Short mmCIF file of C-alpha atoms in Angstrom, two decimals:
data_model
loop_
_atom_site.label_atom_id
_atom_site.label_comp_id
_atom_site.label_asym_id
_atom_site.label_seq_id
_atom_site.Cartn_x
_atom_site.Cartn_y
_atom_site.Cartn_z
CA UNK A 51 -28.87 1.49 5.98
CA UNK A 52 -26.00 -0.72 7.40
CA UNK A 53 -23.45 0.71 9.99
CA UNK A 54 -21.04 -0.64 7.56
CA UNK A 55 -22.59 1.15 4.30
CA UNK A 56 -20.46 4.59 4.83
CA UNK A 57 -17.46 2.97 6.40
CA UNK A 58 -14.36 3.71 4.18
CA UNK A 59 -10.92 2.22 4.66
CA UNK A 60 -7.89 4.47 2.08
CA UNK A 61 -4.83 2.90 1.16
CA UNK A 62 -2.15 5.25 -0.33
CA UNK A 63 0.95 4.20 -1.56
CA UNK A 64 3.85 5.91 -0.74
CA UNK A 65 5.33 8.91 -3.03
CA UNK A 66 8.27 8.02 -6.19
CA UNK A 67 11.97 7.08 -4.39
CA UNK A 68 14.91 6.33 -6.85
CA UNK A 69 14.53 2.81 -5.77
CA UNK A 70 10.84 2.97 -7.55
CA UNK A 71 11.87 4.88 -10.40
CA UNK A 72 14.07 1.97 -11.38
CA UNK A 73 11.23 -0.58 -10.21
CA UNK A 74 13.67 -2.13 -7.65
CA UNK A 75 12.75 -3.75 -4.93
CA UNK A 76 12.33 -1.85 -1.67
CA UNK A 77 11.36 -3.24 1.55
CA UNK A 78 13.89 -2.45 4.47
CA UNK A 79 15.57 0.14 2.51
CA UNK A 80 15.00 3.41 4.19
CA UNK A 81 14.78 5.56 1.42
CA UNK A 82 13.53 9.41 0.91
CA UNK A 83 11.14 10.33 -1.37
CA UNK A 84 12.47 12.07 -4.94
CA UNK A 85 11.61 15.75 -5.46
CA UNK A 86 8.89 14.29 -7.75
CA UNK A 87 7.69 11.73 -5.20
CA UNK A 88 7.18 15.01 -2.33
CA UNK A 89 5.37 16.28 -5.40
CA UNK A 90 2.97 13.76 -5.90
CA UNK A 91 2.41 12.91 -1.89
CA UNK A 92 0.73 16.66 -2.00
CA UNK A 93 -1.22 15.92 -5.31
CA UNK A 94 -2.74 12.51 -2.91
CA UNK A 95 -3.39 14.59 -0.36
CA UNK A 96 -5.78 16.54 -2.39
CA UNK A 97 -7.36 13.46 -3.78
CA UNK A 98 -7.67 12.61 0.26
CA UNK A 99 -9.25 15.63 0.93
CA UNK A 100 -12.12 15.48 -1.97
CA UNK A 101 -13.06 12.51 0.17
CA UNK A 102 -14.15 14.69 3.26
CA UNK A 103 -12.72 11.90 5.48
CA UNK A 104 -14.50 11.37 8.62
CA UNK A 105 -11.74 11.85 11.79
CA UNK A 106 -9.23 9.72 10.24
CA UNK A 107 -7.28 6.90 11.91
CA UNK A 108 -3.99 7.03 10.24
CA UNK A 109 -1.67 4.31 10.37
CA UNK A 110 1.86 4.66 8.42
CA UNK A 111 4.52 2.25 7.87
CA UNK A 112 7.59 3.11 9.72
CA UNK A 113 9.88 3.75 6.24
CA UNK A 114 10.80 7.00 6.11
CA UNK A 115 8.86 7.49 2.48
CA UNK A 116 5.84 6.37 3.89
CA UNK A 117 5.71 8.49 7.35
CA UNK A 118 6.89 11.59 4.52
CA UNK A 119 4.11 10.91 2.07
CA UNK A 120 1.34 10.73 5.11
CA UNK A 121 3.01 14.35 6.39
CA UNK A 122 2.95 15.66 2.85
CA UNK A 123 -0.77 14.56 1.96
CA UNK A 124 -2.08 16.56 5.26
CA UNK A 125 -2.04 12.98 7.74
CA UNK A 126 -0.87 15.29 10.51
CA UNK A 127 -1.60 12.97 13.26
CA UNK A 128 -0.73 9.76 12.34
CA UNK A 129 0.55 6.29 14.14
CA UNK A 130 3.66 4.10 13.03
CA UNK A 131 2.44 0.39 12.46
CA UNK A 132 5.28 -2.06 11.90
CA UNK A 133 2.65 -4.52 10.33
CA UNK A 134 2.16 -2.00 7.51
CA UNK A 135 6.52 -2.05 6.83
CA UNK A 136 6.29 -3.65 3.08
CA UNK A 137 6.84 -7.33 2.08
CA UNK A 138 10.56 -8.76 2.93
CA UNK A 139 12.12 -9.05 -0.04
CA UNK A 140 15.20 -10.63 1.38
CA UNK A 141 18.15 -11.32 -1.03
CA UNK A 142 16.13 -9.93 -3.51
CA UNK A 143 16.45 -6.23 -1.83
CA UNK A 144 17.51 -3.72 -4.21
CA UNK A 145 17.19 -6.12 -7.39
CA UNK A 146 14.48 -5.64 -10.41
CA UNK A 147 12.89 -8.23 -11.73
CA UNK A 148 14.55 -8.81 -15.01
CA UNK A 149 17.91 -9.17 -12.63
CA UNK A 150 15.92 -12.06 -10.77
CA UNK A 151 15.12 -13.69 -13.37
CA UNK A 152 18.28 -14.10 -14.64
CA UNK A 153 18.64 -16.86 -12.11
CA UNK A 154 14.87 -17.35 -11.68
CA UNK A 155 13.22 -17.55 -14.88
CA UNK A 156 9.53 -16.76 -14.62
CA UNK A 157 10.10 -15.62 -10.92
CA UNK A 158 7.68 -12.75 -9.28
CA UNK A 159 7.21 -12.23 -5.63
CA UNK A 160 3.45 -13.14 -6.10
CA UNK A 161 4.63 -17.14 -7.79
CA UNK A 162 7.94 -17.45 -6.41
CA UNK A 163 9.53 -17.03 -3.11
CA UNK A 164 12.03 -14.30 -1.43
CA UNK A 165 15.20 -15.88 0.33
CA UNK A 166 15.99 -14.78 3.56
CA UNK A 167 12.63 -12.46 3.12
CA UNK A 168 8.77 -13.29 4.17
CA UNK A 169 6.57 -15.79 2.64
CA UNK A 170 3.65 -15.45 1.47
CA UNK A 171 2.11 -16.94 4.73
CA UNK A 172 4.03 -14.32 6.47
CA UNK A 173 2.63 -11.47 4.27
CA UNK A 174 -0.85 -12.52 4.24
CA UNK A 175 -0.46 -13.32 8.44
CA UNK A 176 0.50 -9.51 8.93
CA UNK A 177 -2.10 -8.40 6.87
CA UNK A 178 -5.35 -10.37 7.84
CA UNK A 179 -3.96 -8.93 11.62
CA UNK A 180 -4.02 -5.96 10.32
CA UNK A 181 -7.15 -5.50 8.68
CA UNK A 182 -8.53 -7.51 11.70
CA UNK A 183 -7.32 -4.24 14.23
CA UNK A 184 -9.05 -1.77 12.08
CA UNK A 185 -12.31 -3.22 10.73
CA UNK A 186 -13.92 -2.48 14.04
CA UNK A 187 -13.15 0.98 13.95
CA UNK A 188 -14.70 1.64 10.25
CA UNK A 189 -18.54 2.20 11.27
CA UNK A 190 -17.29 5.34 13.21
CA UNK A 191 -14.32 6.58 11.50
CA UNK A 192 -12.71 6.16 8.11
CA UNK A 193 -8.68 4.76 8.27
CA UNK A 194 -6.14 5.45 5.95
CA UNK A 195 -3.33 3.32 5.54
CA UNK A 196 -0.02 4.69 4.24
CA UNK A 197 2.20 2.43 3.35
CA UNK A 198 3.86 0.21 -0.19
CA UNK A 199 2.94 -0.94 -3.36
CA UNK A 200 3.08 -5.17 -2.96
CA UNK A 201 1.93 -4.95 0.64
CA UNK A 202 -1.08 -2.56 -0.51
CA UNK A 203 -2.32 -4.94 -2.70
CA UNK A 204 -1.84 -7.88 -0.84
CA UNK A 205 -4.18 -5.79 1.88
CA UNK A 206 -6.66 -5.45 -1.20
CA UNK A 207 -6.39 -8.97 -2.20
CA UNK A 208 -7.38 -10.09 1.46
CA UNK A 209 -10.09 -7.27 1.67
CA UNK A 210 -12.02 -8.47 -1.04
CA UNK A 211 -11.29 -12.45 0.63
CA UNK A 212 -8.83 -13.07 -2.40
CA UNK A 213 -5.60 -15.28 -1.64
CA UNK A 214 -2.30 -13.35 -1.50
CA UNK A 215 -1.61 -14.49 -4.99
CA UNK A 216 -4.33 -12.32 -6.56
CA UNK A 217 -2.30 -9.12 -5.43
CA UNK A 218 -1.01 -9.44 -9.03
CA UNK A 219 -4.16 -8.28 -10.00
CA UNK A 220 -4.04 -5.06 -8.32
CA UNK A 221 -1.05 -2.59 -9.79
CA UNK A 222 -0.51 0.10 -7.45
CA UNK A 223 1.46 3.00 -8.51
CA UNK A 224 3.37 5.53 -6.67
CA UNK A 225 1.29 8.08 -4.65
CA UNK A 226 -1.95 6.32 -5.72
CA UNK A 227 -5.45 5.92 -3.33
CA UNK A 228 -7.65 2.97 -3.24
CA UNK A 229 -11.02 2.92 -1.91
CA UNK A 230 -12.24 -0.14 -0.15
CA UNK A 231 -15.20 -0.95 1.82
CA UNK A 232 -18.71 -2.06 1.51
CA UNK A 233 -21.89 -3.06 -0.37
CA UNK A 234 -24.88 -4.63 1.75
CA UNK A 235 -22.20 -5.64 4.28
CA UNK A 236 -19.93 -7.29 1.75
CA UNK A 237 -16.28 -6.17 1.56
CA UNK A 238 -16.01 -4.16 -1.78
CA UNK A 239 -13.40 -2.55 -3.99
CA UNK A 240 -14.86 1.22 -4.43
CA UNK A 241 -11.86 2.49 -6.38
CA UNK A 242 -8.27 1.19 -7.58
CA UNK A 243 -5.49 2.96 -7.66
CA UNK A 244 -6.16 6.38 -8.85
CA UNK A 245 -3.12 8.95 -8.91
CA UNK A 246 -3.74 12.93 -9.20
CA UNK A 247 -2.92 14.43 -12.70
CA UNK A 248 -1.81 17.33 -11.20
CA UNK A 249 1.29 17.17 -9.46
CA UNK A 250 2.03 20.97 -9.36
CA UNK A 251 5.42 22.55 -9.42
CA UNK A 252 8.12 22.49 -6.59
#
């Protein structure tokens, strides 16, 4: 068997904020998580657990709703990565995208671009680096990345050697894990975006 064959690498998205509820866009804005989101971080963190993850590296993004939803889900020890901070959505902070494309017909942040925010050069820069830091560290430990739902899947999209465009593909809600790593040394998807059922009662 490969080195590579057991090697696991866990995205989780980060639980519901109001921002999400509305589907705005949320990048630099530090929000909390709702009452529902601190809900469903502890439902992920039983999904995370089923996986009998092998000493976890844990990297979070620096937003408060990320670090929250790692410390919720169990990630006691984790390590702020800036890289992992979600795309720049510049003037388009705070906006949904019916209210963009009011003056942007047609626009999403896959097609179109994000004044005064990142590119998608930008995007896909930060995340090849990342996935370029941990990849070494797979064949002896799984990592978990917590962190947001376009810069998840633009991580997936350049897993599976996909162009930053094909993040469209890959819907990513609230709270939810994805699987990713290999098949005879080829990067794989193992599972997309799956979300606990049972949120429990706070």
């Amino acid at each position: 068997m490969s080195a590579h064959e057991d090697a696991r690498l866990v995205l989780l998205r980060h639980g519901e904020t109001s921002w999400s509820r509305e589907r705005r866009h949320t990048s630099r804005t530090d929000l909390p998580l709702t009452e529902r989101g601190e809900r469903q971080a502890e439902a992920a963190g039983r999904l995370l657990a089923e996986l009998k993850l092998r000493d976890p590296l844990v990297l979070t993004s620096p937003r408060q709703r990320a670090v929250r939803t790692a410390e919720l889900a169990g990630c006691t020890a984790t390590t702020v990565d800036d890289d992992l901070a979600e795309w720049d959505y510049g003037d388009y902070e705070g906006l949904t995208t019916p209210e963009i494309r009011e003056t942007t017909p047609g626009w999403t942040i896959w097609t179109g671009t994000a004044p005064g925010g990142e590119t998608a050069a930008q995007v896909r820069a930060r995340a090849d680096r990342l996935l370029a830091a941990v990849e070494p560290v797979l064949p002896e430990r799984d990592v978990v990345l917590v962190g947001h739902g376009h810069f998840s899947r633009v991580l997936i999209a350049r897993w599976a050697e996909f162009e930053v465009v094909e993040g469209r593909r890959f819907a990513m809600s609230t709270a939810a894990v994805s699987l990713l790593g290999y098949e005879h040394d080829a990067r794989t998807i193992h599972a997309h975006n799956i979300v606990s059922t049972n949120e429990g009662a706070k």
